[in-house]
Amino acid sequence: MWGDAATEYAHYCQYITGLIRQYTKRPATTLLNIGCGGGKNVLNLKHEFKLTGLDLSPTMLAQAKELNPECTFVHGDMRTFRLNNTFEAVLMDDAISHMNCRADIVAAFHTAYAHLNPGGVLVATPDVTIETFQQNKTTTTLATRDSLEVVFIENVYDPDLTDEQYETIIVYLIREHGRLRIETEQWTMGIFSLDTWRHVLRETGFQVHEELYNLGEDEYTVFACVK
Ligand SMILES: C[S@@+](CC[C@H](N)C(=O)[O-])C[C@H]1O[C@@H](n2cnc3c(N)ncnc32)[C@H](O)[C@@H]1O
């Protein structure tokens, strides 16, 4: 587990556990993490809930499984997958930014709704909204493990402020035993106004509550949505 990120995930997961307990209308023991990535949220939530993680990337799922061998992981696309079971809570956070058009975000929320028991809670946290987006914001994070040091440089840029997409560019400076390798990734992400989020969540059928989560200087709107 990367040192620096661990504390942030733990703090956030403690916060969303509190939100689920606050809004749920039924005892919450099971949680589906949609877009679980490498499983860091799963790691921090599995002591509170029986966890299932879902992701589109087999590589990320393999990492999540390695970190959390006792949990269940499923391969699927959040726009379309349907499991045979339902859960008392669902978490969708940074992965939802990959929904880069209105139809995709609508589909992803319908997926979440279909997998919740009545009275259960979806926690959805947009990374950015039109209201919070900062053009050319660049963040740098250092993570170390054994003889590996990785500097993540993440830049966000919106070439057209009138549409619902922006770009995320990540540069990885990877030093293994001091030897440098550079890798890059570029994504087209979705960005929507808070009103669009509210509208789409209500249209899906949720009763929507809004909270604010503070992390350092950044403030995130968190939607706690009851089915
Ligand atoms: C930044 S990672 C999530 C990290 C995660 N929050 C954690 O706790 O480690 C974003 C993930 O979204 C996944 N993703 C992107 N599009 C998806 C889709 N359509 N369905 C499911 N997962 C998707 C990616 O494969 C990636 O693993």
PDB file of C-alpha atoms and ligand atoms in Angstrom:
ATOM      1  CA  MET A   1       0.000   0.000   0.000  1.00  0.00           C
ATOM      2  CA  TRP A   2       1.366   3.395  -0.980  1.00  0.00           C
ATOM      3  CA  GLY A   3       2.166   5.443   2.111  1.00  0.00           C
ATOM      4  CA  ASP A   4       0.822   8.911   1.227  1.00  0.00           C
ATOM      5  CA  ALA A   5      -2.513   7.950  -0.298  1.00  0.00           C
ATOM      6  CA  ALA A   6      -3.387   5.535   2.515  1.00  0.00           C
ATOM      7  CA  THR A   7      -4.355   8.229   5.021  1.00  0.00           C
ATOM      8  CA  GLU A   8      -6.559  10.052   2.487  1.00  0.00           C
ATOM      9  CA  TYR A   9      -8.482   6.894   1.604  1.00  0.00           C
ATOM     10  CA  ALA A  10      -8.924   5.967   5.273  1.00  0.00           C
ATOM     11  CA  HIS A  11     -10.306   9.406   6.134  1.00  0.00           C
ATOM     12  CA  TYR A  12     -12.683   9.429   3.156  1.00  0.00           C
ATOM     13  CA  CYS A  13     -13.910   5.900   3.834  1.00  0.00           C
ATOM     14  CA  GLN A  14     -14.596   6.733   7.475  1.00  0.00           C
ATOM     15  CA  TYR A  15     -16.630   9.692   6.242  1.00  0.00           C
ATOM     16  CA  ILE A  16     -18.724   7.700   3.763  1.00  0.00           C
ATOM     17  CA  THR A  17     -19.329   4.938   6.292  1.00  0.00           C
ATOM     18  CA  GLY A  18     -20.839   7.636   8.528  1.00  0.00           C
ATOM     19  CA  LEU A  19     -23.009   8.926   5.656  1.00  0.00           C
ATOM     20  CA  ILE A  20     -24.341   5.463   4.863  1.00  0.00           C
ATOM     21  CA  ARG A  21     -25.175   4.837   8.523  1.00  0.00           C
ATOM     22  CA  GLN A  22     -26.848   8.270   8.722  1.00  0.00           C
ATOM     23  CA  TYR A  23     -29.122   7.894   5.687  1.00  0.00           C
ATOM     24  CA  THR A  24     -29.817   4.185   5.334  1.00  0.00           C
ATOM     25  CA  LYS A  25     -33.309   2.972   6.130  1.00  0.00           C
ATOM     26  CA  ARG A  26     -32.138  -0.588   6.744  1.00  0.00           C
ATOM     27  CA  PRO A  27     -29.172  -2.229   8.470  1.00  0.00           C
ATOM     28  CA  ALA A  28     -26.263  -1.823   6.048  1.00  0.00           C
ATOM     29  CA  THR A  29     -23.924  -4.806   5.949  1.00  0.00           C
ATOM     30  CA  THR A  30     -23.167  -5.251   2.233  1.00  0.00           C
ATOM     31  CA  LEU A  31     -21.540  -2.725  -0.112  1.00  0.00           C
ATOM     32  CA  LEU A  32     -20.863  -2.748  -3.851  1.00  0.00           C
ATOM     33  CA  ASN A  33     -17.961  -0.486  -4.927  1.00  0.00           C
ATOM     34  CA  ILE A  34     -18.549   0.331  -8.598  1.00  0.00           C
ATOM     35  CA  GLY A  35     -15.279   1.293 -10.317  1.00  0.00           C
ATOM     36  CA  CYS A  36     -13.195  -0.131  -7.462  1.00  0.00           C
ATOM     37  CA  GLY A  37      -9.857   0.285  -9.283  1.00  0.00           C
ATOM     38  CA  GLY A  38      -6.943  -1.174  -7.332  1.00  0.00           C
ATOM     39  CA  GLY A  39      -9.145  -1.615  -4.262  1.00  0.00           C
ATOM     40  CA  LYS A  40      -7.981   1.110  -1.869  1.00  0.00           C
ATOM     41  CA  ASN A  41     -11.512   2.089  -0.885  1.00  0.00           C
ATOM     42  CA  VAL A  42     -12.300  -1.605  -0.532  1.00  0.00           C
ATOM     43  CA  LEU A  43      -9.308  -1.988   1.792  1.00  0.00           C
ATOM     44  CA  ASN A  44     -10.632   0.782   4.038  1.00  0.00           C
ATOM     45  CA  LEU A  45     -14.285  -0.279   3.978  1.00  0.00           C
ATOM     46  CA  LYS A  46     -14.096  -4.038   4.274  1.00  0.00           C
ATOM     47  CA  HIS A  47     -14.023  -3.969   8.072  1.00  0.00           C
ATOM     48  CA  GLU A  48     -17.386  -2.171   8.071  1.00  0.00           C
ATOM     49  CA  PHE A  49     -19.163  -3.975   5.205  1.00  0.00           C
ATOM     50  CA  LYS A  50     -19.084  -7.229   3.263  1.00  0.00           C
ATOM     51  CA  LEU A  51     -17.462  -5.872   0.098  1.00  0.00           C
ATOM     52  CA  THR A  52     -17.889  -6.580  -3.606  1.00  0.00           C
ATOM     53  CA  GLY A  53     -15.810  -4.564  -6.074  1.00  0.00           C
ATOM     54  CA  LEU A  54     -16.546  -4.115  -9.757  1.00  0.00           C
ATOM     55  CA  ASP A  55     -14.299  -2.651 -12.449  1.00  0.00           C
ATOM     56  CA  LEU A  56     -13.822  -2.581 -16.213  1.00  0.00           C
ATOM     57  CA  SER A  57     -10.080  -3.252 -16.046  1.00  0.00           C
ATOM     58  CA  PRO A  58      -8.878  -6.824 -15.385  1.00  0.00           C
ATOM     59  CA  THR A  59      -5.466  -5.415 -14.371  1.00  0.00           C
ATOM     60  CA  MET A  60      -7.005  -3.176 -11.702  1.00  0.00           C
ATOM     61  CA  LEU A  61      -9.204  -6.042 -10.512  1.00  0.00           C
ATOM     62  CA  ALA A  62      -6.148  -8.269 -10.108  1.00  0.00           C
ATOM     63  CA  GLN A  63      -4.483  -5.587  -7.939  1.00  0.00           C
ATOM     64  CA  ALA A  64      -7.661  -5.142  -5.910  1.00  0.00           C
ATOM     65  CA  LYS A  65      -7.857  -8.896  -5.323  1.00  0.00           C
ATOM     66  CA  GLU A  66      -4.205  -9.045  -4.254  1.00  0.00           C
ATOM     67  CA  LEU A  67      -4.837  -6.273  -1.721  1.00  0.00           C
ATOM     68  CA  ASN A  68      -8.154  -7.739  -0.555  1.00  0.00           C
ATOM     69  CA  PRO A  69      -8.101 -11.520  -1.094  1.00  0.00           C
ATOM     70  CA  GLU A  70     -11.129 -12.069   1.123  1.00  0.00           C
ATOM     71  CA  CYS A  71     -13.423  -9.825  -0.966  1.00  0.00           C
ATOM     72  CA  THR A  72     -15.388 -10.576  -4.124  1.00  0.00           C
ATOM     73  CA  PHE A  73     -14.421  -8.856  -7.388  1.00  0.00           C
ATOM     74  CA  VAL A  74     -16.392  -8.788 -10.609  1.00  0.00           C
ATOM     75  CA  HIS A  75     -15.484  -7.665 -14.092  1.00  0.00           C
ATOM     76  CA  GLY A  76     -18.062  -5.372 -15.703  1.00  0.00           C
ATOM     77  CA  ASP A  77     -18.948  -2.049 -17.258  1.00  0.00           C
ATOM     78  CA  MET A  78     -20.845   0.284 -14.916  1.00  0.00           C
ATOM     79  CA  ARG A  79     -23.118   1.345 -17.768  1.00  0.00           C
ATOM     80  CA  THR A  80     -24.428  -2.129 -18.481  1.00  0.00           C
ATOM     81  CA  PHE A  81     -23.588  -4.831 -15.911  1.00  0.00           C
ATOM     82  CA  ARG A  82     -26.342  -6.614 -13.981  1.00  0.00           C
ATOM     83  CA  LEU A  83     -25.503  -9.027 -11.141  1.00  0.00           C
ATOM     84  CA  ASN A  84     -27.910 -11.551  -9.695  1.00  0.00           C
ATOM     85  CA  ASN A  85     -27.782  -9.965  -6.246  1.00  0.00           C
ATOM     86  CA  THR A  86     -28.463  -6.616  -4.614  1.00  0.00           C
ATOM     87  CA  PHE A  87     -26.683  -4.663  -1.861  1.00  0.00           C
ATOM     88  CA  GLU A  88     -27.501  -2.380   1.041  1.00  0.00           C
ATOM     89  CA  ALA A  89     -25.021   0.286  -0.066  1.00  0.00           C
ATOM     90  CA  VAL A  90     -23.275   1.273  -3.296  1.00  0.00           C
ATOM     91  CA  LEU A  91     -20.225   3.525  -3.668  1.00  0.00           C
ATOM     92  CA  MET A  92     -19.287   5.277  -6.915  1.00  0.00           C
ATOM     93  CA  ASP A  93     -16.548   7.867  -6.622  1.00  0.00           C
ATOM     94  CA  ASP A  94     -13.674   8.885  -8.903  1.00  0.00           C
ATOM     95  CA  ALA A  95     -14.471   6.185 -11.502  1.00  0.00           C
ATOM     96  CA  ILE A  96     -17.681   7.963 -12.406  1.00  0.00           C
ATOM     97  CA  SER A  97     -15.626  10.721 -14.069  1.00  0.00           C
ATOM     98  CA  HIS A  98     -15.060   8.205 -16.858  1.00  0.00           C
ATOM     99  CA  MET A  99     -18.709   8.662 -17.822  1.00  0.00           C
ATOM    100  CA  ASN A 100     -18.071  11.389 -20.359  1.00  0.00           C
ATOM    101  CA  CYS A 101     -21.522  11.967 -21.809  1.00  0.00           C
ATOM    102  CA  ARG A 102     -25.024  12.384 -20.393  1.00  0.00           C
ATOM    103  CA  ALA A 103     -26.232   8.977 -21.646  1.00  0.00           C
ATOM    104  CA  ASP A 104     -23.357   7.206 -19.854  1.00  0.00           C
ATOM    105  CA  ILE A 105     -23.897   8.907 -16.504  1.00  0.00           C
ATOM    106  CA  VAL A 106     -27.625   8.148 -16.699  1.00  0.00           C
ATOM    107  CA  ALA A 107     -26.835   4.494 -17.469  1.00  0.00           C
ATOM    108  CA  ALA A 108     -24.344   4.260 -14.570  1.00  0.00           C
ATOM    109  CA  PHE A 109     -26.891   5.589 -12.056  1.00  0.00           C
ATOM    110  CA  HIS A 110     -29.493   3.132 -13.319  1.00  0.00           C
ATOM    111  CA  THR A 111     -26.956   0.362 -12.695  1.00  0.00           C
ATOM    112  CA  ALA A 112     -26.426   1.586  -9.124  1.00  0.00           C
ATOM    113  CA  TYR A 113     -30.183   1.785  -8.558  1.00  0.00           C
ATOM    114  CA  ALA A 114     -30.744  -1.728  -9.908  1.00  0.00           C
ATOM    115  CA  HIS A 115     -28.208  -3.144  -7.415  1.00  0.00           C
ATOM    116  CA  LEU A 116     -29.563  -1.447  -4.275  1.00  0.00           C
ATOM    117  CA  ASN A 117     -32.154  -2.854  -1.911  1.00  0.00           C
ATOM    118  CA  PRO A 118     -35.052  -0.476  -1.162  1.00  0.00           C
ATOM    119  CA  GLY A 119     -33.987   1.882   1.642  1.00  0.00           C
ATOM    120  CA  GLY A 120     -30.319   1.394   0.733  1.00  0.00           C
ATOM    121  CA  VAL A 121     -27.885   4.236   0.005  1.00  0.00           C
ATOM    122  CA  LEU A 122     -25.788   5.132  -3.021  1.00  0.00           C
ATOM    123  CA  VAL A 123     -22.854   7.407  -2.193  1.00  0.00           C
ATOM    124  CA  ALA A 124     -21.694   9.222  -5.327  1.00  0.00           C
ATOM    125  CA  THR A 125     -18.763  11.665  -5.247  1.00  0.00           C
ATOM    126  CA  PRO A 126     -17.878  13.600  -8.394  1.00  0.00           C
ATOM    127  CA  ASP A 127     -14.158  14.422  -8.661  1.00  0.00           C
ATOM    128  CA  VAL A 128     -15.064  17.704 -10.347  1.00  0.00           C
ATOM    129  CA  THR A 129     -18.192  19.596 -11.278  1.00  0.00           C
ATOM    130  CA  ILE A 130     -18.574  22.632 -13.560  1.00  0.00           C
ATOM    131  CA  GLU A 131     -18.713  24.737 -10.376  1.00  0.00           C
ATOM    132  CA  THR A 132     -15.415  23.426  -8.933  1.00  0.00           C
ATOM    133  CA  PHE A 133     -13.326  22.826 -12.071  1.00  0.00           C
ATOM    134  CA  GLN A 134      -9.968  24.648 -12.095  1.00  0.00           C
ATOM    135  CA  GLN A 135      -8.480  25.035 -15.554  1.00  0.00           C
ATOM    136  CA  ASN A 136      -4.938  23.651 -15.791  1.00  0.00           C
ATOM    137  CA  LYS A 137      -4.921  22.503 -12.176  1.00  0.00           C
ATOM    138  CA  THR A 138      -1.808  20.403 -11.703  1.00  0.00           C
ATOM    139  CA  THR A 139      -1.170  18.218  -8.687  1.00  0.00           C
ATOM    140  CA  THR A 140       1.935  16.267  -7.781  1.00  0.00           C
ATOM    141  CA  THR A 141       1.978  13.270  -5.491  1.00  0.00           C
ATOM    142  CA  LEU A 142       4.918  11.155  -4.376  1.00  0.00           C
ATOM    143  CA  ALA A 143       4.409   7.539  -3.424  1.00  0.00           C
ATOM    144  CA  THR A 144       7.107   5.133  -2.311  1.00  0.00           C
ATOM    145  CA  ARG A 145       7.224   1.407  -1.749  1.00  0.00           C
ATOM    146  CA  ASP A 146      10.380  -0.632  -1.121  1.00  0.00           C
ATOM    147  CA  SER A 147      12.843   0.397  -3.849  1.00  0.00           C
ATOM    148  CA  LEU A 148      10.145   2.050  -5.998  1.00  0.00           C
ATOM    149  CA  GLU A 149       9.429   5.788  -6.030  1.00  0.00           C
ATOM    150  CA  VAL A 150       6.639   7.201  -8.214  1.00  0.00           C
ATOM    151  CA  VAL A 151       5.849  10.871  -8.768  1.00  0.00           C
ATOM    152  CA  PHE A 152       2.339  11.328 -10.216  1.00  0.00           C
ATOM    153  CA  ILE A 153       1.822  14.638 -12.028  1.00  0.00           C
ATOM    154  CA  GLU A 154      -1.843  15.118 -12.872  1.00  0.00           C
ATOM    155  CA  ASN A 155      -3.071  17.971 -15.052  1.00  0.00           C
ATOM    156  CA  VAL A 156      -6.703  18.725 -15.927  1.00  0.00           C
ATOM    157  CA  TYR A 157      -7.637  20.849 -18.915  1.00  0.00           C
ATOM    158  CA  ASP A 158     -10.927  21.722 -20.557  1.00  0.00           C
ATOM    159  CA  PRO A 159     -10.462  22.712 -24.203  1.00  0.00           C
ATOM    160  CA  ASP A 160     -14.156  23.626 -24.577  1.00  0.00           C
ATOM    161  CA  LEU A 161     -15.803  25.063 -21.483  1.00  0.00           C
ATOM    162  CA  THR A 162     -19.253  24.808 -23.080  1.00  0.00           C
ATOM    163  CA  ASP A 163     -19.387  21.016 -23.397  1.00  0.00           C
ATOM    164  CA  GLU A 164     -19.492  18.234 -20.765  1.00  0.00           C
ATOM    165  CA  GLN A 165     -15.977  16.854 -21.201  1.00  0.00           C
ATOM    166  CA  TYR A 166     -12.460  17.656 -20.004  1.00  0.00           C
ATOM    167  CA  GLU A 167      -9.033  16.063 -20.277  1.00  0.00           C
ATOM    168  CA  THR A 168      -6.968  14.441 -17.547  1.00  0.00           C
ATOM    169  CA  ILE A 169      -3.303  13.909 -18.333  1.00  0.00           C
ATOM    170  CA  ILE A 170      -1.127  11.928 -15.936  1.00  0.00           C
ATOM    171  CA  VAL A 171       2.654  11.728 -16.139  1.00  0.00           C
ATOM    172  CA  TYR A 172       4.311   9.041 -14.014  1.00  0.00           C
ATOM    173  CA  LEU A 173       7.988   9.468 -13.087  1.00  0.00           C
ATOM    174  CA  ILE A 174       8.859   5.959 -11.981  1.00  0.00           C
ATOM    175  CA  ARG A 175      12.209   5.337 -10.307  1.00  0.00           C
ATOM    176  CA  GLU A 176      13.129   1.762  -9.554  1.00  0.00           C
ATOM    177  CA  HIS A 177      16.450   1.510  -7.673  1.00  0.00           C
ATOM    178  CA  GLY A 178      16.985   5.122  -8.811  1.00  0.00           C
ATOM    179  CA  ARG A 179      16.522   4.334 -12.537  1.00  0.00           C
ATOM    180  CA  LEU A 180      13.965   6.574 -14.261  1.00  0.00           C
ATOM    181  CA  ARG A 181      11.088   5.456 -16.496  1.00  0.00           C
ATOM    182  CA  ILE A 182       8.390   7.898 -17.700  1.00  0.00           C
ATOM    183  CA  GLU A 183       4.861   6.852 -18.591  1.00  0.00           C
ATOM    184  CA  THR A 184       1.815   8.931 -19.533  1.00  0.00           C
ATOM    185  CA  GLU A 185      -1.950   8.478 -19.670  1.00  0.00           C
ATOM    186  CA  GLN A 186      -4.608  10.726 -21.197  1.00  0.00           C
ATOM    187  CA  TRP A 187      -8.338  10.456 -20.571  1.00  0.00           C
ATOM    188  CA  THR A 188     -11.446  12.257 -21.802  1.00  0.00           C
ATOM    189  CA  MET A 189     -13.590  12.633 -18.696  1.00  0.00           C
ATOM    190  CA  GLY A 190     -17.118  13.872 -18.020  1.00  0.00           C
ATOM    191  CA  ILE A 191     -17.938  17.129 -16.232  1.00  0.00           C
ATOM    192  CA  PHE A 192     -21.470  18.118 -15.265  1.00  0.00           C
ATOM    193  CA  SER A 193     -23.053  20.889 -13.236  1.00  0.00           C
ATOM    194  CA  LEU A 194     -24.367  20.167  -9.735  1.00  0.00           C
ATOM    195  CA  ASP A 195     -27.857  20.760 -11.125  1.00  0.00           C
ATOM    196  CA  THR A 196     -27.327  18.052 -13.740  1.00  0.00           C
ATOM    197  CA  TRP A 197     -26.192  15.624 -11.031  1.00  0.00           C
ATOM    198  CA  ARG A 198     -29.239  16.444  -8.907  1.00  0.00           C
ATOM    199  CA  HIS A 199     -31.590  16.121 -11.864  1.00  0.00           C
ATOM    200  CA  VAL A 200     -30.185  12.815 -13.144  1.00  0.00           C
ATOM    201  CA  LEU A 201     -30.114  11.247  -9.656  1.00  0.00           C
ATOM    202  CA  ARG A 202     -33.722  12.275  -8.953  1.00  0.00           C
ATOM    203  CA  GLU A 203     -34.878  11.091 -12.384  1.00  0.00           C
ATOM    204  CA  THR A 204     -33.262   7.713 -11.635  1.00  0.00           C
ATOM    205  CA  GLY A 205     -35.559   7.438  -8.619  1.00  0.00           C
ATOM    206  CA  PHE A 206     -33.312   8.447  -5.726  1.00  0.00           C
ATOM    207  CA  GLN A 207     -34.140  10.700  -2.792  1.00  0.00           C
ATOM    208  CA  VAL A 208     -31.066  12.953  -2.921  1.00  0.00           C
ATOM    209  CA  HIS A 209     -29.124  14.441   0.022  1.00  0.00           C
ATOM    210  CA  GLU A 210     -26.059  16.632  -0.421  1.00  0.00           C
ATOM    211  CA  GLU A 211     -23.056  16.911   1.891  1.00  0.00           C
ATOM    212  CA  LEU A 212     -19.649  18.577   1.654  1.00  0.00           C
ATOM    213  CA  TYR A 213     -16.410  16.685   2.187  1.00  0.00           C
ATOM    214  CA  ASN A 214     -13.224  18.657   2.860  1.00  0.00           C
ATOM    215  CA  LEU A 215      -9.806  17.312   1.995  1.00  0.00           C
ATOM    216  CA  GLY A 216      -7.045  19.857   2.554  1.00  0.00           C
ATOM    217  CA  GLU A 217      -7.941  22.913   0.489  1.00  0.00           C
ATOM    218  CA  ASP A 218     -10.390  20.965  -1.696  1.00  0.00           C
ATOM    219  CA  GLU A 219     -14.104  20.648  -1.079  1.00  0.00           C
ATOM    220  CA  TYR A 220     -16.203  17.900  -2.704  1.00  0.00           C
ATOM    221  CA  THR A 221     -19.959  17.583  -2.979  1.00  0.00           C
ATOM    222  CA  VAL A 222     -21.018  14.104  -1.900  1.00  0.00           C
ATOM    223  CA  PHE A 223     -24.456  12.816  -2.884  1.00  0.00           C
ATOM    224  CA  ALA A 224     -26.078  10.395  -0.442  1.00  0.00           C
ATOM    225  CA  CYS A 225     -28.948   8.930  -2.429  1.00  0.00           C
ATOM    226  CA  VAL A 226     -31.613   6.746  -0.864  1.00  0.00           C
ATOM    227  CA  LYS A 227     -33.542   4.213  -2.951  1.00  0.00           C
TER     228      LYS A 227
HETATM  229  C1  LIG B   1      -9.052   6.023 -10.281  1.00  0.00           C
HETATM  230  S1  LIG B   1      -9.606   4.394 -10.458  1.00  0.00           S
HETATM  231  C2  LIG B   1     -10.577   4.095  -9.024  1.00  0.00           C
HETATM  232  C3  LIG B   1      -9.761   3.912  -7.779  1.00  0.00           C
HETATM  233  C4  LIG B   1     -10.601   3.520  -6.582  1.00  0.00           C
HETATM  234  N1  LIG B   1     -11.410   4.647  -6.116  1.00  0.00           N
HETATM  235  C5  LIG B   1      -9.833   2.904  -5.425  1.00  0.00           C
HETATM  236  O1  LIG B   1     -10.384   2.892  -4.318  1.00  0.00           O
HETATM  237  O2  LIG B   1      -8.709   2.388  -5.585  1.00  0.00           O
HETATM  238  C6  LIG B   1     -10.857   4.544 -11.708  1.00  0.00           C
HETATM  239  C7  LIG B   1     -11.370   3.196 -12.188  1.00  0.00           C
HETATM  240  O3  LIG B   1     -12.536   3.363 -12.984  1.00  0.00           O
HETATM  241  C8  LIG B   1     -12.583   2.230 -13.825  1.00  0.00           C
HETATM  242  N2  LIG B   1     -13.577   2.417 -14.904  1.00  0.00           N
HETATM  243  C9  LIG B   1     -13.515   3.293 -15.941  1.00  0.00           C
HETATM  244  N3  LIG B   1     -14.589   3.140 -16.730  1.00  0.00           N
HETATM  245  C10 LIG B   1     -15.356   2.164 -16.167  1.00  0.00           C
HETATM  246  C11 LIG B   1     -16.589   1.541 -16.523  1.00  0.00           C
HETATM  247  N4  LIG B   1     -17.258   1.917 -17.611  1.00  0.00           N
HETATM  248  N5  LIG B   1     -17.093   0.572 -15.718  1.00  0.00           N
HETATM  249  C12 LIG B   1     -16.416   0.177 -14.589  1.00  0.00           C
HETATM  250  N6  LIG B   1     -15.234   0.726 -14.212  1.00  0.00           N
HETATM  251  C13 LIG B   1     -14.708   1.699 -14.988  1.00  0.00           C
HETATM  252  C14 LIG B   1     -11.147   2.124 -14.323  1.00  0.00           C
HETATM  253  O4  LIG B   1     -10.881   0.839 -14.845  1.00  0.00           O
HETATM  254  C15 LIG B   1     -10.365   2.436 -13.052  1.00  0.00           C
HETATM  255  O5  LIG B   1      -9.983   1.267 -12.385  1.00  0.00           O
END
